[in-house]
GROMACS .gro file of N, CA and C in nm:
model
  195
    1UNK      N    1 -14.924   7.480  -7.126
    1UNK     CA    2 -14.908   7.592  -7.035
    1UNK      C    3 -14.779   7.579  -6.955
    2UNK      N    4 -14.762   7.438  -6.922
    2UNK     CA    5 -14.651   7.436  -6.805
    2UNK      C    6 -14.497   7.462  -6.893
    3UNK      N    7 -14.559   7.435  -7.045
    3UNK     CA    8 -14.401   7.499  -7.108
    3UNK      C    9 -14.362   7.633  -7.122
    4UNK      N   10 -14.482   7.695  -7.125
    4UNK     CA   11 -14.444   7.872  -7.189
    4UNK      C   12 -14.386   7.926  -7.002
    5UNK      N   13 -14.397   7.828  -6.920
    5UNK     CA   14 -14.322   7.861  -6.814
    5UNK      C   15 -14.173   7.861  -6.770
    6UNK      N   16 -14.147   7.780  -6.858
    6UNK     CA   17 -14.014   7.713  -6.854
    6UNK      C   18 -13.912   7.824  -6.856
    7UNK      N   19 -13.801   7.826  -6.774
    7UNK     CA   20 -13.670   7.974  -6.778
    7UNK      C   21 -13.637   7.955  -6.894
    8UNK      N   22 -13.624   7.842  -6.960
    8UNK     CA   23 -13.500   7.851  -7.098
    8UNK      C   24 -13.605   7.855  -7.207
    9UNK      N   25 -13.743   7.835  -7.217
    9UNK     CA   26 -13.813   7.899  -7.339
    9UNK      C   27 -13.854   8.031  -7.330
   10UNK      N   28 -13.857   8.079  -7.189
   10UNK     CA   29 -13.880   8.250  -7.205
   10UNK      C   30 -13.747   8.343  -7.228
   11UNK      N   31 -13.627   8.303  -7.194
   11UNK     CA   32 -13.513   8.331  -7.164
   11UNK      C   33 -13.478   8.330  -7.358
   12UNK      N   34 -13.506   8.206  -7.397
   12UNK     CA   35 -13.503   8.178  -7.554
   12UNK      C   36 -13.607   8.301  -7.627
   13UNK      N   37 -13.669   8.336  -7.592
   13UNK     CA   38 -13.769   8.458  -7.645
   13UNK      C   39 -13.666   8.548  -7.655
   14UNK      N   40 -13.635   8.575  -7.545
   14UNK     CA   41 -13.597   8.726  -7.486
   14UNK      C   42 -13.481   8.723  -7.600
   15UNK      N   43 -13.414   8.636  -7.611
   15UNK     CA   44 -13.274   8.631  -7.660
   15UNK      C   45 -13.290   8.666  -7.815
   16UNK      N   46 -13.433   8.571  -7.882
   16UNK     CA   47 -13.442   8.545  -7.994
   16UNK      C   48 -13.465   8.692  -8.059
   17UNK      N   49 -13.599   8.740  -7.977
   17UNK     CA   50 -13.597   8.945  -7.995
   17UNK      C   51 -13.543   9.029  -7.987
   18UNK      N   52 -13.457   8.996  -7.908
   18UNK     CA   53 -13.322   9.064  -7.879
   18UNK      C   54 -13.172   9.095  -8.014
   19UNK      N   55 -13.212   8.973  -8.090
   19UNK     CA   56 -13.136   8.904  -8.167
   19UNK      C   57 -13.150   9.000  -8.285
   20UNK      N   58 -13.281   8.971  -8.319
   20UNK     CA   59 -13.370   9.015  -8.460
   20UNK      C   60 -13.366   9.135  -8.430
   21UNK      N   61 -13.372   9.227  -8.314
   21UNK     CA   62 -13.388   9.339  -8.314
   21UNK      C   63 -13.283   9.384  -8.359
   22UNK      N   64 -13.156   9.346  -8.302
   22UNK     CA   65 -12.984   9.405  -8.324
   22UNK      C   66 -12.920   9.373  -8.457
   23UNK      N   67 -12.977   9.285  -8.508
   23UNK     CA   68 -12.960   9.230  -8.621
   23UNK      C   69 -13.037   9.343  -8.746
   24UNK      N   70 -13.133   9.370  -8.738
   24UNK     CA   71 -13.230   9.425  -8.839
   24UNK      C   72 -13.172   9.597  -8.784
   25UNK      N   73 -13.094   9.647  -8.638
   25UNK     CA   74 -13.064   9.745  -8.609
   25UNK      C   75 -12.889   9.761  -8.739
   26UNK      N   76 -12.842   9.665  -8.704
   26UNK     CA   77 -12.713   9.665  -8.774
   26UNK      C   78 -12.724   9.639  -8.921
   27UNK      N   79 -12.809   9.607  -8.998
   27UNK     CA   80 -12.842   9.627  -9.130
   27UNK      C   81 -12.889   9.767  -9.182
   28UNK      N   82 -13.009   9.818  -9.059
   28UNK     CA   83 -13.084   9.966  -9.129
   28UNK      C   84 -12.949  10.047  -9.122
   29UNK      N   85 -12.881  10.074  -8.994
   29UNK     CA   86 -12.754  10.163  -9.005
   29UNK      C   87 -12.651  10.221  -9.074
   30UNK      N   88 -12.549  10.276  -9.077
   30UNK     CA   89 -12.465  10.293  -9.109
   30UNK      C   90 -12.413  10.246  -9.046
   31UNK      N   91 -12.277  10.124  -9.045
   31UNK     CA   92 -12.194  10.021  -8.970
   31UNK      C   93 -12.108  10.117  -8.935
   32UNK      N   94 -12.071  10.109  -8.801
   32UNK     CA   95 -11.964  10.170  -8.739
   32UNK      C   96 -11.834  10.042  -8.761
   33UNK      N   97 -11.721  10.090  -8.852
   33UNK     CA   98 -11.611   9.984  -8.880
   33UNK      C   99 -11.523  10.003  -8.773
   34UNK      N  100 -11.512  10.047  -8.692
   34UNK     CA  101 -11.393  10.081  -8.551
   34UNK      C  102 -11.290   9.939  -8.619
   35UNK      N  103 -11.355   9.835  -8.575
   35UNK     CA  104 -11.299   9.680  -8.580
   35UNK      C  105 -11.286   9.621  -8.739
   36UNK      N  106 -11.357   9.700  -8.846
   36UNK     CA  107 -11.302   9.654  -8.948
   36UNK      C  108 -11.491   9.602  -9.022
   37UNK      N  109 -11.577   9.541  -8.953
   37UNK     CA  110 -11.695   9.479  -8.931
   37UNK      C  111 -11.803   9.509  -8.873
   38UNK      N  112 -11.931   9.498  -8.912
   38UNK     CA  113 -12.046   9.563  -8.820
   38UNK      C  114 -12.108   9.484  -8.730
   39UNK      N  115 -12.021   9.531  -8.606
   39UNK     CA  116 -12.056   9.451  -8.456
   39UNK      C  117 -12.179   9.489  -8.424
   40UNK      N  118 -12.306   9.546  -8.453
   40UNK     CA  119 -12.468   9.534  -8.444
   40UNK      C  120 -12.506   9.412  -8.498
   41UNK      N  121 -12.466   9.404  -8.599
   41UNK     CA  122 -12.519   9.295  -8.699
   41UNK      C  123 -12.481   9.129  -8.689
   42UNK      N  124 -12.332   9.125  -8.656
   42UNK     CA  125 -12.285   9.004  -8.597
   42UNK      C  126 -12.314   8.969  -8.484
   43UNK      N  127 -12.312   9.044  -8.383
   43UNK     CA  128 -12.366   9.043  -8.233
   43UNK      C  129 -12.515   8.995  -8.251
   44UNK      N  130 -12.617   9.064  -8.310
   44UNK     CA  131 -12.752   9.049  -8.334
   44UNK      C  132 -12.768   8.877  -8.379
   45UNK      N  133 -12.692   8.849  -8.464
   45UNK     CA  134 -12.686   8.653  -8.523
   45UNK      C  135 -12.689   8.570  -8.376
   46UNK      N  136 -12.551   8.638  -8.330
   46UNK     CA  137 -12.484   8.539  -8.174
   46UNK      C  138 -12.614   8.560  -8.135
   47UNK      N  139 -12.662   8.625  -8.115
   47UNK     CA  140 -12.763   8.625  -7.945
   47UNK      C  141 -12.879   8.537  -7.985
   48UNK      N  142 -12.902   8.582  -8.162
   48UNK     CA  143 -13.032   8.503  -8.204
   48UNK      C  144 -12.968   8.339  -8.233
   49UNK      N  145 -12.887   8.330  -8.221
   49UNK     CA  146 -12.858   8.203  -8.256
   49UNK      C  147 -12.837   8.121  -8.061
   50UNK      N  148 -12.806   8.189  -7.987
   50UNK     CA  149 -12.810   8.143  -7.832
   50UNK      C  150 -12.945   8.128  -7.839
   51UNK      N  151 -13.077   8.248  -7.865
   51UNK     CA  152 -13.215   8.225  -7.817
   51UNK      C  153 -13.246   8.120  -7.908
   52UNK      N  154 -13.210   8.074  -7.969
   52UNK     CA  155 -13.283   7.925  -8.103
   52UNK      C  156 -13.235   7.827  -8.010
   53UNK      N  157 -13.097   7.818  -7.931
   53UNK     CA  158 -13.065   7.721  -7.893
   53UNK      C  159 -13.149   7.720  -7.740
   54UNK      N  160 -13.125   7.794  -7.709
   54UNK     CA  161 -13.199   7.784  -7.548
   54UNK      C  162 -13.384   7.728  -7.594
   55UNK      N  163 -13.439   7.824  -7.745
   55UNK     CA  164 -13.552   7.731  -7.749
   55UNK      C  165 -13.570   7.580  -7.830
   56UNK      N  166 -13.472   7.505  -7.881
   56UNK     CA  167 -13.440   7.382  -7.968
   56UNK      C  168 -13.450   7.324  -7.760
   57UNK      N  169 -13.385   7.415  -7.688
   57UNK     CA  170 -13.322   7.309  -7.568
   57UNK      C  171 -13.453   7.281  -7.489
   58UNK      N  172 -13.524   7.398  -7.453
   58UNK     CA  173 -13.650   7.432  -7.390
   58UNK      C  174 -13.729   7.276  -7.442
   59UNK      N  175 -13.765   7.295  -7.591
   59UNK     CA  176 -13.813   7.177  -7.677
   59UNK      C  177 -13.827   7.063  -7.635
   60UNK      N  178 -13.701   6.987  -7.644
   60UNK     CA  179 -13.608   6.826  -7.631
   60UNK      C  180 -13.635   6.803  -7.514
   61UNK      N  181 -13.576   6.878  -7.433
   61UNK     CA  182 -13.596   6.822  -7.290
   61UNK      C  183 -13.735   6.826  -7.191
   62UNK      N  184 -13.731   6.693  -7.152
   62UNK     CA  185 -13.847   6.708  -7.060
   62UNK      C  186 -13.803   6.761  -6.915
   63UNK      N  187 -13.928   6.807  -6.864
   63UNK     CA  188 -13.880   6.859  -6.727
   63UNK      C  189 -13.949   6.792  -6.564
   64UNK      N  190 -13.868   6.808  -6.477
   64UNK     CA  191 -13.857   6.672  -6.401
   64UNK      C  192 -13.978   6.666  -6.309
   65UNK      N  193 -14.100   6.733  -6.357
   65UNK     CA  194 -14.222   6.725  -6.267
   65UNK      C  195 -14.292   6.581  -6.291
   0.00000   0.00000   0.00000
């Protein structure tokens, strides 16, 4: 219980759904190329790849109670 409390495993959620959502948004689409690349889809990886890390971090570390 005292983990699903933790800022950086809920924060790691948020990020990870966030991720999958923008990610699976920038695949169904039609890619807007402005930049050459479909910034839904790359953006959607980054964020899901921050929420894996914030929850790998959540994980490892113990916390100082």
């Amino acid at each position: 219980m005292k983990r699903l409390l933790d800022l950086r495993f809920l924060i790691g959620l948020l990020f990870v759904l966030y991720g999958i959502i923008l990610g699976i948004y920038g695949l169904a689409v039609n890619p807007r190329t402005v930049v050459g690349w479909n910034l839904n889809f790359w953006w959607g990886l980054l964020i899901l790849a921050v929420g894996l890390g914030f929850l790998i971090w959540s994980r490892f570390e113990e916390s100082e109670d």
